[in-house]
Amino acid sequence: MTQVGHKPASKPALGAAQIWNMSFGFLGIQIGFELQNGNVSRIFQTLGADVGELAILWIAAPMTGLIVQPIIGHLSDKTWSPRFGRRRPFFLIGALLASLALFVMPNAPVLWVAAGMLWVMDASLNITMEPFRAFVGDNLPDRQRTKGYAMQSFFIGTGAVLAGALPWVMTNWMGLSNVAPEGQIPDTVQWSFYIGGAALLAAVAWTVFTTKEYSPEELARFNAAHNSGNAASRVAMQRSAAQFTSGGVAWIIAGAIIAALVMVARSDPRPAFLGTIEVAKDIYVLAALVAGFGVIQLLAGMLRAQGRHDSGYMEVVGDLFAMPRTMRQLAVVQFFSWFGMFALWIYGTPGVTEFHFGATDTVGAAYQDGADWWSLMGSVRNGLAAAAALGFVMIAAKIDRIRLHAINLLLGAAGFGAVLLIRDPALLWVPQIGIGIAWASIVSLPYAILAGCVPQEKMGIYMGVFNIFIVVPQLLAATLLGFLLTNLFGGEPIYAMVIAAVSFVLAAVATLFVVDGEKADAPALQAGPA
């Protein structure tokens, strides 16, 4: 890196301590995400949200990711400071803002304030997280990338264990009150957020101040072998103004049709052909998303027609339409994987508290005990994910990453099904085995595959674009899960686990169609030297 005096022709392998330091910040990032995932539905319900409103309230998280991640990826690709590097300034800025949000959110006096803080928190966590993905691709040679992303996955699991256990520890070890008057957040949740905010900032600061980055000149030298592939990518980006315009018009029409159908379905009197099907106004959000993608293309067409090819906007949109084949295939896998995970995060707490603990309201001890137990099960799940991540490095040398990821996703599907089949809360740790292994795989193996198939100088923007295919299924989940539960399962939140299981099976099938781009261009990936 910049501190190295000689000029190697390719990236040198890094030692275990260096990989540890460059991944350690993910410990804090995941503490923030897990506190959000495990407690925000609880906070919303405590402040008066109905179960049917949870999905649409959660739309803040994926919406901010959709906007923030490609922008931050593009900006971090273009940033360089000899002192602070390329990605590390974004690590620190995002961590500061996210820590502040973690201190504010559990003190939200009303529902709309909590929903607003979710926007702030998720945007800040995305500012920090997105460059971390590119950080590994920047600094590790191909043969060490599985190790690098597996190490990130290990810290994701470890951070989630700590965050998931915090409310339970606050109650059972520290003696804090786990109940509060109606409309107030319990002390256990408040102190969990305070501790998590401090841990987030400390972990990210460790990575910022103990690591270095390669200069643009060094990266250009390392990546000279990829110049031909990058040139092909730039040619592919030249989508014509007419193509952008026609695509934009088609998507806008599709969005308008969806909105019109929702309007008809919600009219009074209701159309007879709908029978007992209930169409929530949440589907309007889906219509807006579809039409919004059309507007993005129309704007790109206008800029292209004006000859404004070099703007940051055109670069981001052009890269979206010029994704390598492997990245397109992985996008389908990520879509179904994250749709299932979002079902878990939104409906896990209300589903388990109602189905396994018999809770009928959010004020009683049954709900609070169930919420704490499910949070603790999240720690079990993520602890297993951390252990699985360490095993992936060794397993990846013996089985190709495509089959490994497919198997892991099927284990996750089985875990979701088991949550519904097991009635004894004490045995809910069993499903976490499969879900935990799948989660470790989702946050590591696709990224290791992706890093080998994208142009190196666009690592940040392509990691950001790739995360669109995490965000889009979350947005669809936020608009469709409530509709599916209401019309297929009588509004019972526990059946979100069935939807998650089916989604994971589809993701596993899609994985088998992925071509590992890195293996096509390089020797089979082995664990890098420590």
mmCIF file of N, CA and C in Angstrom, residues 102-103 106-108 184-195:
data_model
loop_
_atom_site.group_PDB
_atom_site.id
_atom_site.type_symbol
_atom_site.label_atom_id
_atom_site.label_comp_id
_atom_site.label_asym_id
_atom_site.label_seq_id
_atom_site.Cartn_x
_atom_site.Cartn_y
_atom_site.Cartn_z
ATOM 1 N N LEU A 102 -28.401 6.305 16.725
ATOM 2 C CA LEU A 102 -28.661 5.259 17.713
ATOM 3 C C LEU A 102 -28.942 5.843 19.096
ATOM 4 N N PHE A 103 -28.364 6.981 19.390
ATOM 5 C CA PHE A 103 -28.641 7.615 20.676
ATOM 6 C C PHE A 103 -30.010 8.292 20.687
ATOM 7 N N PRO A 106 -34.163 5.597 20.390
ATOM 8 C CA PRO A 106 -34.959 5.016 21.484
ATOM 9 C C PRO A 106 -35.612 6.059 22.376
ATOM 10 N N ASN A 107 -35.346 7.336 22.116
ATOM 11 C CA ASN A 107 -35.994 8.404 22.867
ATOM 12 C C ASN A 107 -37.086 9.085 22.048
ATOM 13 N N ALA A 108 -37.441 8.479 20.902
ATOM 14 C CA ALA A 108 -38.479 9.062 20.053
ATOM 15 C C ALA A 108 -39.793 9.152 20.826
ATOM 16 N N GLN A 184 -44.028 4.216 25.733
ATOM 17 C CA GLN A 184 -42.648 4.519 26.096
ATOM 18 C C GLN A 184 -41.761 3.306 25.843
ATOM 19 N N ILE A 185 -40.507 3.559 25.470
ATOM 20 C CA ILE A 185 -39.548 2.502 25.162
ATOM 21 C C ILE A 185 -38.916 1.999 26.457
ATOM 22 N N PRO A 186 -38.842 0.683 26.676
ATOM 23 C CA PRO A 186 -38.232 0.166 27.913
ATOM 24 C C PRO A 186 -36.765 0.571 28.055
ATOM 25 N N ASP A 187 -36.303 0.641 29.307
ATOM 26 C CA ASP A 187 -34.901 0.996 29.586
ATOM 27 C C ASP A 187 -33.932 0.025 28.915
ATOM 28 N N THR A 188 -34.321 -1.252 28.851
ATOM 29 C CA THR A 188 -33.418 -2.241 28.249
ATOM 30 C C THR A 188 -33.093 -1.896 26.801
ATOM 31 N N VAL A 189 -34.092 -1.451 26.060
ATOM 32 C CA VAL A 189 -33.872 -1.092 24.661
ATOM 33 C C VAL A 189 -33.073 0.199 24.563
ATOM 34 N N GLN A 190 -33.376 1.165 25.389
ATOM 35 C CA GLN A 190 -32.659 2.439 25.341
ATOM 36 C C GLN A 190 -31.160 2.241 25.581
ATOM 37 N N TRP A 191 -30.820 1.510 26.636
ATOM 38 C CA TRP A 191 -29.403 1.329 26.958
ATOM 39 C C TRP A 191 -28.700 0.444 25.933
ATOM 40 N N SER A 192 -29.417 -0.471 25.337
ATOM 41 C CA SER A 192 -28.824 -1.272 24.259
ATOM 42 C C SER A 192 -28.412 -0.380 23.093
ATOM 43 N N PHE A 193 -29.241 0.591 22.752
ATOM 44 C CA PHE A 193 -28.913 1.509 21.660
ATOM 45 C C PHE A 193 -27.743 2.413 22.036
ATOM 46 N N TYR A 194 -27.675 2.860 23.289
ATOM 47 C CA TYR A 194 -26.556 3.713 23.701
ATOM 48 C C TYR A 194 -25.232 2.958 23.593
ATOM 49 N N ILE A 195 -25.209 1.743 24.139
ATOM 50 C CA ILE A 195 -23.978 0.938 24.086
ATOM 51 C C ILE A 195 -23.614 0.621 22.638
#
